[in-house]
Short mmCIF file of C-alpha atoms in Angstrom, two decimals:
data_model
loop_
_atom_site.label_atom_id
_atom_site.label_comp_id
_atom_site.label_asym_id
_atom_site.label_seq_id
_atom_site.Cartn_x
_atom_site.Cartn_y
_atom_site.Cartn_z
CA MET A 1 119.49 -8.27 74.69
CA ASP A 2 118.98 -10.86 72.01
CA ARG A 3 116.79 -10.30 68.97
CA GLU A 4 114.33 -13.02 69.89
CA ARG A 5 113.54 -11.31 73.13
CA ARG A 6 113.14 -7.96 71.43
CA SER A 7 110.73 -9.45 68.92
CA ALA A 8 108.16 -10.26 71.57
CA GLY A 9 108.68 -7.19 73.73
CA ASP A 10 111.24 -7.24 76.54
CA GLY A 11 108.76 -6.71 79.37
CA THR A 12 110.85 -4.00 81.02
CA VAL A 13 108.01 -1.58 81.79
CA PRO A 14 108.76 -0.51 85.38
CA ALA A 15 106.19 -1.09 88.09
CA PHE A 16 105.85 2.63 88.77
CA VAL A 17 104.89 3.18 85.12
CA ASP A 18 102.16 0.55 85.49
CA TRP A 19 100.84 2.37 88.54
CA LEU A 20 101.03 5.72 86.76
CA LEU A 21 99.13 4.42 83.74
CA ALA A 22 96.49 2.79 85.93
CA ALA A 23 96.14 6.00 87.95
CA VAL A 24 95.56 8.07 84.80
CA VAL A 25 92.95 5.63 83.49
CA ALA A 26 91.23 5.41 86.87
CA LEU A 27 91.17 9.22 87.16
CA VAL A 28 89.45 9.48 83.78
CA GLY A 29 86.91 6.92 84.96
CA LEU A 30 86.24 8.76 88.21
CA LEU A 31 85.78 12.04 86.34
CA SER A 32 83.27 10.31 84.07
CA VAL A 33 81.36 8.99 87.10
CA ALA A 34 81.38 12.45 88.68
CA ALA A 35 80.12 14.06 85.46
CA GLY A 36 77.33 11.51 85.10
CA SER A 37 76.28 11.90 88.72
CA ALA A 38 76.29 15.70 88.46
CA LEU A 39 74.21 15.53 85.30
CA ALA A 40 71.64 13.31 87.00
CA VAL A 41 71.44 15.52 90.10
CA LEU A 42 71.64 19.01 88.61
CA VAL A 43 69.69 18.59 85.36
CA ASP A 44 66.25 17.19 86.18
CA ARG A 45 62.99 17.35 84.26
CA ASP A 46 61.90 20.56 86.00
CA ALA A 47 65.17 22.29 85.11
CA LEU A 48 64.82 21.20 81.49
CA ALA A 49 61.22 22.39 81.38
CA ALA A 50 62.23 25.78 82.74
CA GLY A 51 65.06 26.05 80.21
CA ILE A 52 62.80 25.15 77.32
CA GLU A 53 60.13 27.56 78.48
CA ASP A 54 62.48 30.54 78.61
CA GLU A 55 64.19 29.34 75.38
CA THR A 56 67.50 28.62 77.11
CA VAL A 57 67.18 25.08 75.75
CA THR A 58 65.94 24.43 72.22
CA VAL A 59 65.65 21.03 70.54
CA THR A 60 65.48 20.58 66.80
CA VAL A 61 65.40 17.42 64.72
CA GLY A 62 66.77 17.98 61.24
CA THR A 63 65.23 21.29 60.24
CA THR A 64 62.11 20.88 62.38
CA GLU A 65 61.98 22.61 65.74
CA LEU A 66 59.98 20.59 68.24
CA THR A 67 57.21 21.94 70.41
CA ASP A 68 57.97 22.57 74.07
CA ALA A 69 56.31 19.35 75.15
CA GLU A 70 58.12 17.31 72.50
CA ALA A 71 61.44 18.98 73.23
CA LEU A 72 61.03 18.20 76.94
CA GLU A 73 60.51 14.51 76.25
CA VAL A 74 63.53 14.27 73.97
CA ALA A 75 65.83 16.37 76.18
CA ASP A 76 64.81 14.44 79.31
CA ALA A 77 65.54 11.10 77.63
CA VAL A 78 68.91 12.27 76.29
CA VAL A 79 70.02 13.69 79.65
CA SER A 80 68.90 10.58 81.52
CA TRP A 81 70.62 8.16 79.15
CA THR A 82 73.76 10.31 78.93
CA GLY A 83 74.10 10.50 82.71
CA THR A 84 73.71 6.75 82.98
CA GLY A 85 76.22 6.21 80.19
CA LEU A 86 78.82 8.43 81.86
CA VAL A 87 78.49 6.52 85.13
CA VAL A 88 78.59 3.09 83.45
CA VAL A 89 81.59 3.97 81.29
CA GLY A 90 83.34 5.56 84.26
CA VAL A 91 82.90 2.49 86.45
CA GLY A 92 84.03 0.27 83.59
CA THR A 93 87.13 2.40 83.07
CA VAL A 94 88.07 2.16 86.75
CA LEU A 95 87.63 -1.62 86.61
CA VAL A 96 89.90 -1.74 83.55
CA ALA A 97 92.59 0.17 85.50
CA VAL A 98 92.34 -2.28 88.41
CA GLY A 99 92.38 -5.27 86.05
CA TYR A 100 95.44 -3.88 84.31
CA LEU A 101 97.35 -3.66 87.59
CA VAL A 102 96.39 -7.21 88.51
CA ALA A 103 97.46 -8.52 85.09
CA ARG A 104 100.78 -6.69 85.22
CA ARG A 105 101.50 -7.98 88.72
CA ARG A 106 100.94 -11.54 87.53
CA ALA A 107 103.19 -10.91 84.52
CA ARG A 108 106.01 -9.70 86.77
CA ARG A 109 105.64 -12.76 88.97
CA ARG A 110 105.86 -15.05 85.94
CA ARG A 111 108.94 -13.22 84.76
CA GLU A 112 110.58 -13.54 88.18
CA ALA A 113 109.86 -17.27 88.03
CA GLY A 114 111.64 -17.49 84.68
CA GLU A 115 108.47 -17.88 82.63
CA SER A 116 107.67 -16.03 79.42
CA ALA A 117 105.81 -12.73 79.91
CA ASP A 118 105.73 -9.65 77.72
CA SER A 119 104.36 -6.13 77.95
CA TYR A 120 102.03 -6.01 74.95
CA GLY A 121 99.09 -4.71 77.00
CA ALA A 122 101.28 -2.13 78.70
CA TYR A 123 102.49 -0.84 75.35
CA VAL A 124 98.90 -0.53 74.15
CA LEU A 125 98.00 1.51 77.24
CA VAL A 126 101.09 3.72 76.94
CA GLY A 127 100.21 4.47 73.33
CA ALA A 128 96.56 5.07 74.24
CA VAL A 129 97.50 7.57 76.95
CA VAL A 130 99.78 9.39 74.51
CA THR A 131 96.94 9.43 71.95
CA VAL A 132 94.65 11.10 74.50
CA ALA A 133 97.34 13.51 75.73
CA LEU A 134 98.01 14.64 72.14
CA SER A 135 94.37 14.63 71.09
CA PHE A 136 94.63 18.32 70.22
CA LEU A 137 96.70 17.19 67.21
CA PRO A 138 94.80 15.82 64.18
CA PHE A 139 96.89 12.64 63.90
CA SER A 140 97.37 11.79 67.58
CA PRO A 141 96.38 8.10 67.09
CA ALA A 142 99.31 7.72 64.69
CA LEU A 143 101.68 9.18 67.28
CA GLY A 144 100.37 6.95 70.06
CA GLY A 145 100.51 3.96 67.74
CA ALA A 146 104.08 4.81 66.73
CA LEU A 147 105.21 4.82 70.36
CA ALA A 148 103.45 1.53 71.04
CA GLY A 149 104.98 -0.03 67.92
CA TYR A 150 108.43 1.23 68.87
CA LEU A 151 108.16 -0.26 72.35
CA GLU A 152 106.92 -3.58 70.94
CA ARG A 153 110.17 -3.62 68.93
CA GLY A 154 110.85 -3.76 65.24
CA GLU A 155 111.22 -7.51 64.73
CA SER A 156 107.82 -8.30 66.21
CA ASP A 157 104.90 -9.15 63.94
CA ARG A 158 102.59 -7.36 66.37
CA THR A 159 103.69 -3.76 65.89
CA VAL A 160 100.76 -3.04 63.58
CA SER A 161 98.21 -4.57 65.95
CA VAL A 162 99.64 -2.88 69.05
CA GLY A 163 99.57 0.46 67.21
CA ALA A 164 96.01 -0.10 66.01
CA LEU A 165 94.84 -0.85 69.54
CA ALA A 166 96.71 2.18 70.92
CA GLY A 167 94.76 4.34 68.47
CA LEU A 168 91.45 2.57 68.92
CA VAL A 169 91.27 2.08 72.71
CA PRO A 170 90.85 5.81 73.54
CA ALA A 171 87.87 5.95 71.16
CA LEU A 172 86.01 3.09 72.86
CA PRO A 173 84.77 5.03 75.95
CA ALA A 174 83.64 7.89 73.71
CA LEU A 175 81.81 5.43 71.47
CA ALA A 176 80.15 3.83 74.49
CA ILE A 177 78.94 7.23 75.73
CA LEU A 178 77.77 8.09 72.21
CA ALA A 179 75.76 4.86 72.21
CA PHE A 180 73.95 5.97 75.36
CA VAL A 181 73.33 9.44 73.92
CA LEU A 182 72.00 7.82 70.78
CA GLY A 183 69.80 5.52 72.84
CA GLY A 184 68.31 8.48 74.68
CA LEU A 185 67.75 10.42 71.49
CA VAL A 186 66.05 7.51 69.75
CA ALA A 187 63.93 6.74 72.83
CA GLY A 188 62.82 10.36 73.07
CA LEU A 189 61.98 10.63 69.37
CA VAL A 190 60.04 7.37 69.43
CA THR A 191 58.08 8.63 72.44
CA ILE A 192 56.89 11.68 70.52
CA GLY A 193 56.15 9.63 67.40
CA GLN A 194 59.16 10.71 65.33
CA VAL A 195 60.17 7.15 64.42
CA GLY A 196 61.45 8.06 60.96
CA GLU A 197 63.63 10.84 62.32
CA ALA A 198 64.89 8.48 65.03
CA VAL A 199 66.06 6.00 62.39
CA VAL A 200 67.75 8.67 60.26
CA VAL A 201 69.48 10.47 63.13
CA GLY A 202 70.45 7.20 64.84
CA THR A 203 71.96 5.79 61.65
CA MET A 204 73.93 8.95 60.95
CA LEU A 205 75.37 9.11 64.46
CA LEU A 206 76.19 5.41 64.47
CA LEU A 207 77.99 5.57 61.12
CA SER A 208 79.88 8.67 62.23
CA GLY A 209 81.05 6.93 65.39
CA LEU A 210 82.16 3.83 63.49
CA LEU A 211 84.00 5.98 60.95
CA VAL A 212 85.89 7.81 63.70
CA ALA A 213 86.81 4.51 65.39
CA THR A 214 87.97 2.99 62.11
CA LEU A 215 90.07 6.03 61.29
CA ALA A 216 91.65 6.03 64.76
CA GLY A 217 92.53 2.35 64.47
CA ALA A 218 93.92 2.78 60.95
CA LEU A 219 96.08 5.74 61.96
CA GLY A 220 97.31 3.80 64.98
CA ALA A 221 98.18 0.81 62.79
CA VAL A 222 100.20 3.01 60.42
CA GLY A 223 101.96 4.60 63.38
CA GLY A 224 102.68 1.17 64.86
CA TYR A 225 104.26 0.02 61.60
CA VAL A 226 106.43 3.13 61.34
CA GLY A 227 107.45 2.95 65.00
CA GLY A 228 108.30 -0.73 64.64
CA ARG A 229 110.41 -0.10 61.56
CA PHE A 230 112.25 2.70 63.34
CA ALA A 231 112.97 0.39 66.29
CA GLN A 232 114.13 -2.32 63.89
CA ARG A 233 116.68 -0.02 62.29
CA ARG A 234 117.85 1.18 65.69
CA ASP A 235 118.31 -2.39 66.96
CA ARG A 236 120.28 -3.33 63.87
CA ARG A 237 122.62 -0.38 64.34
CA ILE A 238 123.14 -1.39 67.97
CA ASP A 239 123.86 -5.00 66.93
CA ALA A 240 126.33 -3.80 64.32
CA ARG A 241 128.17 -1.65 66.84
CA ARG A 242 128.34 -4.53 69.29
CA SER A 243 129.61 -6.88 66.62
CA ALA A 244 132.28 -4.38 65.63
CA SER A 245 133.24 -3.87 69.26
CA ASP A 246 133.48 -7.62 69.91
CA GLY A 247 135.76 -8.01 66.90
CA ASN A 248 138.28 -5.50 68.25
CA PRO A 249 140.95 -6.54 70.76
#
């Protein structure tokens, strides 16, 4: 394998790995759709009213506890928007899985025809899946980014970007769902006349989400750089061994 090919990614991700990655992503999407549908069916306005009445459900904004009527309006809006968000994000995630398979199939066909095709997107998805799988660790985006950067190879100038995307991509569905939750919360607070609280709470949640996304991307970028450097050193050792072997009779 020559260094030029390694620098752009060698495109050797097997087809079964593509299918496995797409299956994992699609499964996450289907679970999101199922959760959103269940939320819409099982948690209706009457159920919320009953929960608020017997104090099973309480809604507070800041340090102020809302009245039962106000709490019902806010809780109903949040549940409705959240259920919709879960379904929308789930469907979008399934479509991403299908689109990934289509793109990878086209890439393999181009490669078979002798045209240039790499596996940048596949490396991003591999790193993203690892980030999610290791999410119980505090620095999982760095680990996912390191794997993506390693696969992209050390001589590539895209190891940082592939690592950043591997860390950031898993946060995007969560941010999208958070946006729907935020929309429901703001809508409910505006309905009961708590416009000021809606602005404060909405701003805090939005900034928190952006901070988490930025941190995930930054950790992924650092991991991508480290993984790329590790791959670079490994490739150089392999080249040195081959050169030494070729020089021997």
